[in-house]
Amino acid sequence: MARGKITPYEVGSFSPSAVGVSQENQSGQIVSQGIAAIGKALIAREDASNTLEAMNQFGSFELAYQQKKIDLQKQYVNDPAKYPEAVRNAGLELADSMSGSMGSSSAKKFRQMTSSSLSQDVPNSMKWYFTRDSEIQVGKITSIKQNLALQASTVASAKDLEAIKVNFTKASTEATKLIDKESDTKLTEQYWKLAKTQAMSAQVFAQPMKLMRELEGGTYDKLLTPEEKLTWKNKARDAVYNRAIDDQYRTMFMAQGKLLDFQNGIENGTFTIADLVNEREAAYANRNKTDVTGKPIVSQEYIKGLDNLIDITLYAKQRVPGVKEARAASLKDFDTEWDQYLQEKKMSKQGPSEQDVEKELGMYAKLSGLYRNGDISKDDFDRHIAIMRTKLSLRQGQKARVRSFSEAIDQAGTVPTLWWRTPGNDVVSLGYQMIKSYVDTAYRELGTDERRDLKAQMLSQYHQKIQAEPEDNISKLATENERRQFASERVKGVLNEKGFRIGGIINTNVTYTEPETGKVYQIGDIGVKNGYKVRFTGKDPETGTPTWKFVPGQIVTNANGQQGLVQDDGSIKRL
Amino acid sequence: MASNYGKLLFGGANIFGGISSFMSSREQASLLEEQGALTKDDYYRQAALVRESGQRTRAKQTMEYISSGVEIVGTPQLMLKETISKSLAQAGALEVTGRNYERLYSRKSRTTESQGMSQLITSILETGALLI
């Protein structure tokens, strides 16, 4: 160390007091995150709970609101303009009422839902209002037009109908202020068509002749289409001809439903007056017969109905001028022939003879033919038969020179001997005997006079058959057996190749032999056809086919599958 | 039911994570405390050396003055006093720094431990939120 030199003290580096700061303590933030999470969860839970409560209440609100709407629709059905406001107020009141018991948050959500729902429903309310209002207007207009159409039922002329058409036009002018033109046009077309139908129907009913002439004269040209004119002209013409018939038919149908088939048959041409007469005679001949239950197989009403139908049909036919004249001529011819017959007997000073039977049966057949053809009425027929029975002399007190008709019938088939009459064995007598024997056997329940009439019908038919037979066919019959066989074929018919009897006066009139079983049916007998019980009512005189009626009390089904119950009068009541 | 199992599993994992964070933070806090104490000790040792160095320098200066025949009064005396005061100041500064480091690490330790606890609490809260 150098002398006089002092070692200085060397100060080291400065040691700072500031050593930095600690990192930020984020405990609070970290814990706050957790608290926030649980708070958020609690909020979400409460929110979900509130939403659930609000939705639950909203469901109840919707139900109550819809019911309220229905009630209000009923209340304002005739005043729909007030409906939208009423339904909105009702909705708000309902929402207020239902939210009262809810917590504030739930209530808030509920009100949000109801407000939205009510707002969305406003168009529906308005739509109901417009629709209902339109319905009311259309209803009013429809009512007006219906009334116009109904007024048409009082129309008595084309002028009246034209006035109604003008009213339709006026109504349309007013209507188009309330409803659209298309709807009005549709209504007008519908009810104008109805009005025309009403008007024309009324006139067809009230004054068909006048209507027919006006239609032909062009009075309705501006009101009806050509097709309508043709239709109504035909209806008017039919009404002119059938009016009287229709009235009587209507009355008759109410009492005698089973005659409907005959009436329809007469109308459509499948039945003739001869069918009706045959049916009537067959029914009349069997009126005292009873079935197994003891009930009459033919009701008196049925016979009366047939008589009515015959009368109506004859009446209609005889209204035709040609037929009317033919009727008069036929009756005049008959009277002339009868008088001539009596006159000849008188002039020739002949007494009653065997030829009387032939003559009188011939005239009976002619009279019967006129009746069956509808040329004369039943009254005409009965009156002239009565004449044949009683008009034996030309003057009162004069001795009868002809055999009475009744006597002729009773003696038919017999020939006189020295002391009494014996059965003849000629063709005519044998046939007469067969017929009389059959009627006496089969119709024991009838009185003498009625059996005599029935015999007269059949005898006259046989008489006609013999008259129509060529002379050679009869003259060649040498033996009685041949003649009996000849007569039997015409009276009882012949067996065909299938083994059942066809033709013959007896068969044609009153019996039917079933080909499958060989069973012989008389009128009123019950059999089974297609699974149903049926009663034999006779035969078609033209075709020979049997006619049947359902036995009452059973359910029958037609080809279309419709079922009906057979009534006591034979009609079928649809089920 | 499957959804509830999922929540429970998720919640369990979350809490486990929270516990792990808490344990880790406590360990970390302990290390920081230890680090703070060691740093303070280092500074204190350095301060003791500085103080000792000041004493030696003063003794040397005293010898040098005496050997030079200088009486220790007046300036030499002032100089010796200055040497001692400087060394003491420097040693004091080092001790202050050491203490400050100890406090700093202590605070870091508490923060770390606190955050670990917060993580644990948060994991429990989050699990609770999940299960609500």
XYZ file of C-alpha atoms in Angstrom:
707
model
C 0.000 0.000 0.000
C 1.270 3.368 -0.984
C 2.097 5.739 1.875
C -0.395 8.428 2.551
C -3.063 6.689 0.435
C -6.352 5.773 2.142
C -8.530 2.978 0.686
C -11.947 4.399 -0.068
C -15.082 2.477 0.717
C -16.673 1.256 -2.540
C -20.422 1.321 -2.476
C -21.998 -1.691 -4.281
C -24.944 -1.643 -6.591
C -28.201 -0.151 -5.403
C -30.704 -2.635 -4.088
C -34.155 -1.390 -4.946
C -36.998 -1.546 -2.503
C -39.597 -2.036 -5.264
C -39.645 -5.689 -6.068
C -42.805 -5.790 -8.236
C -46.364 -6.571 -7.401
C -48.246 -9.758 -6.976
C -50.566 -10.982 -9.762
C -54.164 -9.928 -9.639
C -56.293 -11.991 -7.317
C -59.170 -13.208 -9.532
C -60.905 -15.241 -6.882
C -63.878 -12.945 -6.942
C -64.280 -13.220 -10.663
C -63.869 -16.939 -10.512
C -66.471 -17.339 -7.770
C -68.733 -14.860 -9.502
C -68.673 -17.089 -12.563
C -70.010 -19.930 -10.459
C -72.600 -17.732 -8.837
C -73.542 -16.406 -12.242
C -73.923 -19.941 -13.523
C -76.192 -20.937 -10.680
C -78.096 -17.694 -10.962
C -78.533 -18.251 -14.637
C -79.753 -21.758 -13.961
C -82.209 -20.479 -11.376
C -83.441 -17.834 -13.775
C -83.823 -20.394 -16.540
C -85.668 -22.700 -14.189
C -88.013 -19.999 -13.060
C -88.502 -18.901 -16.630
C -89.338 -22.438 -17.669
C -91.726 -22.774 -14.753
C -93.416 -19.515 -15.654
C -93.649 -20.511 -19.297
C -95.157 -23.846 -18.333
C -97.751 -22.231 -16.107
C -98.545 -19.664 -18.764
C -98.917 -22.313 -21.448
C -101.100 -24.427 -19.218
C -103.315 -21.479 -18.510
C -103.240 -20.537 -22.178
C -104.598 -23.981 -23.058
C -107.517 -23.409 -20.713
C -107.943 -19.952 -22.192
C -108.115 -21.316 -25.734
C -110.822 -23.803 -24.779
C -112.866 -21.200 -22.946
C -112.310 -18.711 -25.756
C -113.505 -21.120 -28.438
C -116.600 -21.903 -26.380
C -117.159 -18.199 -25.898
C -116.895 -17.712 -29.653
C -119.544 -20.360 -30.261
C -121.817 -18.694 -27.724
C -121.260 -15.315 -29.317
C -121.854 -16.710 -32.796
C -125.235 -17.919 -31.578
C -125.894 -14.602 -29.888
C -124.975 -12.523 -32.913
C -126.258 -14.884 -35.572
C -128.636 -12.231 -36.781
C -126.353 -9.282 -36.050
C -122.933 -10.453 -37.197
C -121.461 -6.920 -37.507
C -121.123 -6.755 -33.720
C -119.471 -10.118 -33.476
C -115.754 -9.226 -34.091
C -115.693 -6.553 -31.375
C -117.704 -8.683 -28.988
C -115.462 -11.658 -29.431
C -112.318 -9.545 -28.925
C -113.703 -7.962 -25.746
C -114.746 -11.343 -24.498
C -111.231 -12.630 -25.184
C -109.623 -9.757 -23.296
C -111.975 -10.159 -20.353
C -111.275 -13.820 -20.282
C -107.513 -13.204 -20.356
C -107.800 -10.664 -17.516
C -109.849 -13.023 -15.468
C -107.558 -15.976 -15.965
C -104.312 -14.061 -15.381
C -105.494 -12.675 -12.018
C -104.487 -15.740 -10.066
C -101.070 -16.086 -11.720
C -97.666 -14.816 -10.691
C -96.458 -11.685 -12.408
C -93.963 -13.392 -14.684
C -96.388 -16.159 -15.600
C -99.153 -13.650 -16.094
C -96.886 -11.608 -18.340
C -96.096 -14.582 -20.518
C -99.756 -15.632 -20.496
C -100.823 -12.171 -21.616
C -98.232 -12.245 -24.375
C -99.692 -15.514 -25.608
C -103.324 -14.408 -25.351
C -102.595 -11.084 -27.012
C -100.918 -12.835 -29.884
C -103.728 -15.365 -30.143
C -106.455 -12.723 -30.053
C -104.663 -10.670 -32.685
C -104.286 -13.678 -34.933
C -107.957 -14.523 -34.464
C -109.233 -11.154 -35.608
C -109.233 -12.177 -39.312
C -111.248 -15.270 -38.389
C -113.820 -13.141 -36.597
C -114.043 -10.835 -39.568
C -114.350 -13.782 -41.912
C -117.207 -15.209 -39.854
C -118.878 -11.818 -39.908
C -118.601 -11.507 -43.686
C -119.690 -15.098 -44.270
C -122.648 -14.869 -41.918
C -123.649 -11.506 -43.263
C -123.512 -12.925 -46.757
C -125.601 -15.890 -45.615
C -128.192 -13.554 -44.176
C -128.300 -11.501 -47.320
C -128.432 -14.604 -49.509
C -131.089 -16.027 -47.218
C -133.179 -12.894 -47.519
C -132.778 -12.888 -51.263
C -133.443 -16.626 -51.404
C -136.587 -16.083 -49.384
C -137.728 -13.351 -51.741
C -137.127 -15.566 -54.739
C -138.734 -18.549 -53.060
C -141.822 -16.466 -52.448
C -141.843 -15.428 -56.069
C -141.565 -19.070 -57.086
C -144.384 -19.971 -54.709
C -146.513 -17.167 -56.088
C -146.157 -18.890 -59.424
C -148.454 -21.656 -58.182
C -151.320 -19.147 -58.462
C -150.476 -18.230 -62.037
C -153.447 -18.488 -64.367
C -151.959 -17.118 -67.564
C -148.768 -16.311 -69.418
C -149.210 -12.698 -68.412
C -149.086 -13.671 -64.750
C -145.909 -15.659 -65.315
C -144.371 -12.731 -67.171
C -145.156 -10.480 -64.207
C -143.314 -12.908 -61.958
C -140.352 -12.832 -64.300
C -140.297 -9.030 -64.049
C -140.353 -9.367 -60.269
C -137.348 -11.693 -60.473
C -135.486 -9.010 -62.451
C -136.371 -6.333 -59.899
C -135.294 -8.592 -57.053
C -131.969 -9.209 -58.796
C -131.344 -5.473 -59.119
C -131.667 -5.094 -55.365
C -129.895 -8.349 -54.644
C -126.712 -7.432 -56.504
C -126.264 -4.537 -54.080
C -125.865 -7.077 -51.299
C -124.392 -10.206 -52.880
C -122.229 -10.876 -55.899
C -123.811 -11.144 -59.305
C -122.796 -14.746 -59.796
C -124.601 -15.916 -56.649
C -127.661 -13.913 -57.598
C -127.704 -15.381 -61.088
C -127.511 -18.874 -59.653
C -130.405 -18.171 -57.282
C -132.461 -16.569 -60.016
C -131.943 -19.515 -62.354
C -132.853 -21.970 -59.626
C -136.032 -20.257 -58.529
C -137.139 -19.069 -61.948
C -137.011 -22.688 -63.028
C -139.063 -23.620 -59.967
C -141.479 -20.777 -60.676
C -141.991 -22.000 -64.212
C -142.614 -25.527 -62.973
C -145.071 -24.264 -60.352
C -146.885 -22.062 -62.813
C -147.151 -24.661 -65.526
C -148.087 -27.439 -63.111
C -150.820 -25.284 -61.650
C -152.214 -24.624 -65.088
C -151.916 -28.226 -66.181
C -153.979 -29.088 -63.147
C -156.454 -26.225 -63.373
C -156.917 -25.568 -67.080
C -155.035 -28.043 -69.245
C -157.000 -27.378 -72.417
C -156.395 -23.624 -72.293
C -152.728 -24.170 -71.515
C -152.306 -26.591 -74.392
C -153.845 -24.116 -76.832
C -151.713 -21.236 -75.534
C -148.552 -23.323 -75.784
C -149.439 -24.242 -79.340
C -150.313 -20.628 -80.097
C -146.933 -19.260 -78.986
C -148.118 -17.367 -75.905
C -145.271 -18.796 -73.876
C -142.548 -18.397 -76.515
C -140.732 -15.667 -74.544
C -141.028 -17.449 -71.243
C -140.198 -21.091 -71.942
C -137.532 -22.896 -73.910
C -138.672 -25.032 -76.866
C -137.975 -28.168 -74.791
C -140.046 -26.864 -71.898
C -142.863 -25.919 -74.225
C -142.915 -29.403 -75.701
C -142.816 -31.019 -72.269
C -145.658 -28.953 -70.882
C -147.704 -29.293 -74.028
C -147.488 -33.069 -73.711
C -148.382 -32.887 -70.034
C -151.342 -30.640 -70.757
C -152.564 -32.958 -73.487
C -152.221 -35.992 -71.210
C -154.054 -34.125 -68.493
C -156.896 -33.307 -70.869
C -157.424 -36.955 -71.727
C -156.615 -38.531 -68.406
C -157.976 -36.100 -65.913
C -161.116 -38.000 -65.144
C -159.243 -41.251 -65.161
C -156.567 -39.875 -62.870
C -159.107 -38.698 -60.343
C -160.759 -42.075 -60.204
C -157.442 -43.885 -60.235
C -156.252 -41.804 -57.301
C -159.318 -42.660 -55.259
C -159.120 -46.279 -56.187
C -155.406 -46.633 -55.444
C -155.921 -45.478 -51.904
C -158.233 -48.407 -51.287
C -156.839 -50.968 -53.659
C -153.066 -50.854 -53.860
C -152.863 -54.251 -55.479
C -154.625 -52.929 -58.553
C -151.575 -50.798 -59.289
C -150.121 -53.506 -61.489
C -153.264 -53.582 -63.576
C -153.432 -49.839 -63.807
C -149.789 -49.614 -64.861
C -150.344 -52.471 -67.272
C -153.298 -50.711 -68.846
C -151.255 -47.513 -69.126
C -148.187 -49.080 -70.655
C -150.101 -51.491 -72.843
C -149.061 -54.770 -71.236
C -152.671 -55.362 -70.130
C -155.866 -55.036 -72.149
C -159.443 -54.566 -71.117
C -159.937 -58.266 -71.850
C -157.308 -59.105 -69.212
C -159.156 -56.990 -66.710
C -162.488 -58.606 -67.527
C -161.021 -62.101 -67.298
C -159.426 -61.244 -63.962
C -162.666 -59.781 -62.706
C -164.695 -62.805 -63.785
C -162.210 -65.218 -62.275
C -162.092 -63.241 -59.023
C -165.852 -62.998 -58.932
C -166.283 -66.742 -59.546
C -163.908 -67.471 -56.645
C -165.168 -64.835 -54.255
C -166.628 -67.403 -51.862
C -163.589 -69.650 -51.769
C -161.397 -69.596 -48.688
C -157.809 -70.566 -48.104
C -156.467 -72.935 -45.471
C -156.772 -70.276 -42.800
C -160.418 -69.739 -43.588
C -159.904 -66.287 -45.056
C -161.503 -65.397 -48.414
C -158.965 -65.672 -51.166
C -160.578 -62.811 -53.035
C -161.672 -59.685 -51.218
C -164.845 -57.854 -52.120
C -162.804 -54.670 -52.338
C -160.593 -56.241 -54.932
C -163.579 -57.102 -57.107
C -164.959 -53.597 -56.627
C -161.583 -52.194 -57.545
C -161.465 -54.276 -60.671
C -164.979 -53.144 -61.527
C -163.895 -49.550 -61.030
C -160.822 -50.057 -63.140
C -162.877 -51.668 -65.864
C -165.382 -48.824 -65.709
C -162.636 -46.216 -65.822
C -160.882 -47.869 -68.692
C -164.098 -48.350 -70.602
C -165.115 -44.804 -69.800
C -161.834 -43.482 -71.126
C -162.045 -45.675 -74.188
C -165.636 -44.874 -74.881
C -165.001 -41.151 -74.694
C -163.183 -41.515 -77.978
C -165.783 -40.626 -80.594
C -165.133 -43.675 -82.814
C -165.485 -46.120 -79.943
C -168.571 -44.404 -78.667
C -170.207 -44.789 -82.049
C -169.033 -48.386 -82.322
C -170.578 -49.126 -78.925
C -173.928 -47.751 -80.001
C -173.728 -49.629 -83.268
C -172.771 -52.894 -81.544
C -175.640 -52.688 -79.114
C -178.027 -51.756 -81.893
C -176.838 -54.733 -83.944
C -177.312 -57.007 -80.953
C -180.801 -55.689 -80.294
C -181.682 -56.006 -83.951
C -180.394 -59.571 -84.099
C -182.257 -60.507 -80.924
C -185.497 -58.935 -82.170
C -185.024 -60.549 -85.544
C -184.476 -63.906 -83.855
C -187.653 -63.522 -81.851
C -189.510 -62.210 -84.899
C -188.455 -65.170 -86.989
C -189.549 -67.551 -84.306
C -192.822 -65.784 -84.176
C -193.318 -65.634 -87.916
C -192.431 -69.272 -88.380
C -194.700 -70.098 -85.516
C -191.912 -72.160 -83.980
C -191.819 -72.983 -80.338
C -188.687 -73.414 -78.255
C -186.249 -75.716 -80.002
C -182.807 -77.246 -79.713
C -181.445 -74.638 -82.097
C -182.264 -71.973 -79.529
C -179.306 -73.051 -77.423
C -176.879 -72.635 -80.251
C -178.333 -69.309 -81.258
C -178.438 -67.932 -77.762
C -174.962 -69.117 -76.883
C -173.706 -67.524 -80.074
C -175.283 -64.234 -79.127
C -173.956 -64.542 -75.583
C -170.495 -65.101 -76.959
C -170.817 -62.073 -79.164
C -172.011 -59.935 -76.267
C -169.265 -61.284 -74.034
C -166.696 -60.501 -76.740
C -167.902 -56.912 -76.965
C -167.628 -56.566 -73.206
C -164.205 -58.137 -73.001
C -162.918 -55.925 -75.784
C -164.155 -52.841 -73.996
C -166.619 -52.010 -76.714
C -169.526 -52.069 -74.271
C -169.737 -51.482 -70.532
C -170.531 -53.948 -67.788
C -173.885 -52.302 -67.412
C -174.545 -52.823 -71.113
C -173.516 -56.445 -70.806
C -175.626 -57.130 -67.705
C -178.633 -55.325 -69.154
C -178.562 -57.342 -72.362
C -178.002 -60.641 -70.591
C -181.039 -59.761 -68.491
C -182.927 -59.123 -71.712
C -181.880 -62.517 -73.026
C -183.096 -64.110 -69.826
C -186.455 -62.382 -69.672
C -187.425 -61.048 -73.067
C -189.072 -64.196 -74.238
C -191.996 -62.684 -76.066
C -192.464 -59.614 -78.157
C -195.503 -58.456 -76.303
C -196.810 -58.699 -72.798
C -198.957 -61.774 -72.394
C -197.695 -63.362 -75.565
C -196.542 -66.966 -75.242
C -192.822 -67.309 -75.349
C -191.643 -68.897 -78.524
C -187.983 -69.147 -77.548
C -186.242 -70.968 -74.772
C -185.079 -68.701 -72.030
C -181.352 -68.247 -71.737
C -181.290 -69.855 -68.313
C -183.267 -72.779 -69.598
C -180.948 -73.047 -72.577
C -177.942 -73.234 -70.269
C -179.545 -75.813 -68.026
C -180.505 -77.968 -70.981
C -177.270 -77.535 -72.871
C -175.673 -80.921 -73.584
C -178.955 -82.828 -73.485
C -181.266 -83.954 -76.218
C -184.983 -84.502 -75.971
C -186.494 -87.964 -75.986
C -190.086 -88.861 -75.999
C -190.569 -88.246 -72.326
C -187.514 -86.500 -71.032
C -184.091 -85.173 -71.995
C -180.971 -87.357 -72.029
C -177.298 -86.444 -72.403
C -176.362 -86.129 -76.068
C -173.299 -87.789 -77.517
C -172.551 -85.325 -80.284
C -169.453 -83.166 -80.074
C -171.321 -80.123 -78.834
C -173.324 -81.956 -76.211
C -170.281 -83.808 -74.897
C -168.331 -80.543 -74.494
C -171.285 -78.887 -72.816
C -171.602 -81.778 -70.402
C -167.907 -81.622 -69.477
C -168.110 -77.897 -68.776
C -171.271 -78.114 -66.727
C -169.926 -81.051 -64.754
C -166.677 -79.202 -64.043
C -168.421 -76.004 -62.876
C -170.832 -77.915 -60.666
C -167.878 -79.772 -59.093
C -165.356 -76.980 -58.776
C -167.747 -74.211 -57.755
C -170.122 -75.910 -55.377
C -170.064 -72.923 -53.088
C -171.719 -70.705 -55.718
C -175.436 -70.367 -56.093
C -177.364 -71.840 -58.997
C -177.629 -68.581 -60.887
C -173.942 -67.793 -60.420
C -172.891 -71.251 -61.574
C -175.203 -70.794 -64.522
C -173.445 -67.566 -65.460
C -170.065 -69.237 -65.176
C -171.297 -72.080 -67.321
C -172.628 -69.564 -69.834
C -169.195 -67.987 -70.132
C -167.467 -71.287 -70.726
C -170.216 -72.708 -72.927
C -170.080 -69.647 -75.108
C -166.307 -70.019 -75.405
C -166.740 -73.652 -76.363
C -169.446 -72.658 -78.760
C -167.048 -70.247 -80.422
C -164.387 -72.915 -80.663
C -166.815 -75.309 -82.366
C -168.010 -72.558 -84.692
C -164.421 -71.876 -85.701
C -163.670 -75.567 -86.315
C -163.774 -76.708 -89.982
C -166.857 -78.821 -90.687
C -164.748 -81.735 -91.937
C -162.943 -82.060 -88.628
C -166.235 -82.668 -86.888
C -167.986 -84.774 -89.506
C -165.150 -87.279 -89.610
C -165.585 -88.087 -85.905
C -167.354 -91.427 -86.290
C -167.433 -92.844 -82.793
C -168.492 -91.366 -79.472
C -164.994 -91.860 -78.090
C -163.543 -89.799 -80.917
C -166.093 -87.077 -80.297
C -165.476 -87.204 -76.542
C -161.742 -86.968 -77.168
C -162.304 -84.054 -79.532
C -164.479 -82.242 -76.956
C -162.116 -83.045 -74.108
C -159.148 -81.513 -75.924
C -161.043 -78.274 -76.289
C -162.558 -78.218 -72.836
C -159.807 -79.726 -70.683
C -156.811 -79.159 -72.976
C -154.118 -81.608 -74.066
C -150.945 -82.942 -72.536
C -147.816 -81.547 -74.122
C -144.490 -83.315 -74.539
C -143.501 -82.326 -70.993
C -146.528 -84.072 -69.611
C -148.630 -81.154 -68.437
C -151.932 -79.945 -69.736
C -152.163 -76.865 -71.928
C -155.046 -75.063 -73.586
C -158.640 -75.965 -72.883
C -161.350 -73.711 -71.655
C -161.151 -74.919 -68.064
C -157.360 -74.614 -67.849
C -157.317 -71.255 -69.510
C -159.850 -69.890 -67.092
C -159.144 -71.237 -63.684
C -156.388 -73.789 -63.195
C -152.640 -74.088 -63.587
C -150.550 -77.247 -63.591
C -147.046 -76.677 -62.293
C -144.665 -78.333 -64.748
C -142.010 -79.228 -62.167
C -144.306 -80.972 -59.684
C -147.468 -81.663 -61.665
C -149.451 -79.925 -58.946
C -152.692 -78.390 -60.208
C -153.467 -74.917 -58.872
C -156.884 -73.355 -58.777
C -157.329 -69.664 -58.178
C -156.406 -68.909 -54.602
C -154.139 -71.947 -54.089
C -150.817 -71.177 -52.392
C -147.468 -72.343 -53.693
C -143.798 -71.402 -53.396
C -141.965 -69.453 -56.101
C -138.359 -68.250 -55.768
C -138.506 -68.921 -52.049
C -141.624 -66.821 -51.476
C -145.175 -67.956 -50.726
C -147.426 -66.986 -53.623
C -151.103 -67.313 -54.427
C -152.334 -68.428 -57.876
C -154.565 -65.663 -59.231
C -155.291 -66.907 -62.731
C -153.767 -67.121 -66.168
C -152.907 -64.709 -68.876
C -155.534 -65.550 -71.496
C -153.200 -64.678 -74.350
C -150.016 -66.425 -73.267
C -151.427 -68.963 -70.879
C -148.816 -68.057 -68.258
C -150.019 -68.180 -64.660
C -150.236 -65.034 -62.543
C -149.231 -65.020 -58.896
C -149.435 -62.672 -55.934
C -147.278 -62.666 -52.817
C -148.958 -64.014 -49.683
C -149.295 -61.181 -47.096
C -147.013 -60.891 -44.064
C -143.717 -61.874 -45.646
C -140.709 -59.740 -46.514
C -139.709 -59.801 -50.170
C -136.674 -58.430 -51.996
C -136.736 -57.132 -55.538
C -133.996 -57.290 -58.186
C -132.507 -54.022 -56.931
C -132.118 -55.409 -53.430
C -134.939 -53.278 -51.983
C -137.014 -55.006 -49.329
C -140.733 -54.675 -48.746
C -143.451 -56.142 -46.531
C -146.418 -57.684 -48.321
C -149.613 -56.094 -47.005
C -153.002 -57.768 -46.525
C -154.291 -56.183 -49.710
C -151.332 -57.565 -51.680
C -149.489 -54.263 -51.993
C -145.865 -54.088 -50.932
C -144.773 -51.523 -48.375
C -141.126 -50.620 -48.802
C -138.997 -51.093 -45.647
C -82.775 -40.593 -17.175
C -79.765 -40.734 -19.503
C -79.649 -36.982 -19.430
C -79.528 -37.013 -15.606
C -76.651 -39.480 -15.569
C -74.813 -37.231 -18.001
C -75.373 -34.255 -15.719
C -74.141 -36.176 -12.689
C -71.022 -37.319 -14.553
C -70.369 -33.843 -15.825
C -70.945 -32.370 -12.352
C -68.648 -34.931 -10.762
C -65.882 -34.182 -13.221
C -66.358 -30.473 -12.641
C -66.039 -30.831 -8.863
C -63.047 -33.120 -9.263
C -61.471 -30.465 -11.440
C -62.207 -27.857 -8.773
C -60.646 -29.982 -6.039
C -57.574 -30.597 -8.203
C -57.209 -26.884 -8.842
C -57.543 -26.193 -5.115
C -54.899 -28.766 -4.169
C -52.584 -27.507 -6.877
C -53.020 -23.922 -5.747
C -52.174 -24.827 -2.150
C -49.016 -26.603 -3.266
C -48.109 -23.667 -5.460
C -48.743 -21.275 -2.549
C -46.491 -23.273 -0.299
C -43.699 -23.185 -2.887
C -44.107 -19.436 -3.272
C -43.903 -18.939 0.534
C -40.763 -20.999 0.559
C -39.337 -19.088 -2.391
C -40.031 -15.789 -0.582
C -38.257 -16.941 2.586
C -35.208 -18.127 0.629
C -34.967 -14.856 -1.289
C -35.183 -12.870 1.945
C -32.456 -15.015 3.500
C -30.245 -14.389 0.450
C -30.645 -10.657 0.789
C -30.047 -10.757 4.532
C -26.846 -12.724 4.011
C -25.729 -10.240 1.391
C -26.539 -7.379 3.838
C -24.418 -9.061 6.536
C -21.496 -9.324 4.063
C -21.875 -5.651 3.140
C -21.900 -4.714 6.804
C -18.850 -6.856 7.435
C -17.149 -5.380 4.390
C -17.778 -1.866 5.778
C -16.183 -2.833 9.127
C -13.163 -4.269 7.378
C -12.770 -1.245 5.167
C -12.999 1.034 8.259
C -10.426 -1.042 10.102
C -8.116 -0.896 7.080
C -8.589 2.841 6.756
C -7.860 3.238 10.469
C -4.671 1.263 10.105
C -3.707 3.256 7.045
C -4.253 6.548 8.876
C -2.403 5.398 11.947
C 0.429 3.958 9.871
C 0.641 7.219 8.056
C 0.797 9.004 11.338
C -2.469 10.630 11.004
C -4.426 11.094 14.066
C -7.897 9.910 13.880
C -9.607 13.124 14.424
C -11.169 15.570 12.104
C -11.368 14.411 8.477
C -10.057 10.898 9.001
C -12.622 10.443 11.698
C -15.358 11.698 9.415
C -14.162 9.431 6.639
C -14.269 6.382 8.886
C -17.759 7.306 10.009
C -18.818 7.669 6.413
C -17.445 4.269 5.539
C -19.450 2.699 8.301
C -22.643 4.587 7.462
C -22.425 3.737 3.790
C -21.991 0.060 4.468
C -24.805 0.080 6.927
C -27.076 1.908 4.467
C -26.291 -0.562 1.752
C -26.873 -3.515 4.065
C -30.116 -1.983 5.234
C -31.235 -1.572 1.625
C -30.520 -5.201 0.917
C -32.501 -6.274 3.930
C -35.412 -4.114 2.852
C -35.320 -5.700 -0.601
C -35.218 -9.134 0.968
C -38.218 -8.428 3.137
C -40.096 -6.964 0.208
C -39.431 -10.102 -1.808
C -40.688 -12.197 1.054
C -43.882 -10.164 1.262
C -44.317 -10.325 -2.519
C -44.059 -14.094 -2.573
C -46.303 -14.335 0.421
C -48.933 -12.346 -1.359
C -48.547 -14.419 -4.500
C -48.978 -17.476 -2.353
C -52.170 -16.200 -0.791
C -53.544 -15.174 -4.161
C -52.807 -18.556 -5.644
C -54.369 -20.321 -2.694
C -57.382 -18.038 -2.799
C -57.877 -18.626 -6.506
C -57.625 -22.365 -5.955
C -60.326 -22.170 -3.339
C -62.410 -20.052 -5.716
C -62.012 -22.647 -8.433
C -63.255 -25.273 -6.024
C -66.255 -23.174 -4.984
C -67.031 -22.339 -8.615
C -66.904 -25.952 -9.626
C -69.396 -26.767 -6.856
C -71.655 -23.867 -7.894
C -71.496 -24.784 -11.544
C -72.349 -28.360 -10.701
C -75.264 -27.133 -8.649
C -76.414 -24.943 -11.546
C -76.178 -27.883 -13.815
C -78.345 -29.964 -11.544
C -81.000 -27.283 -10.950
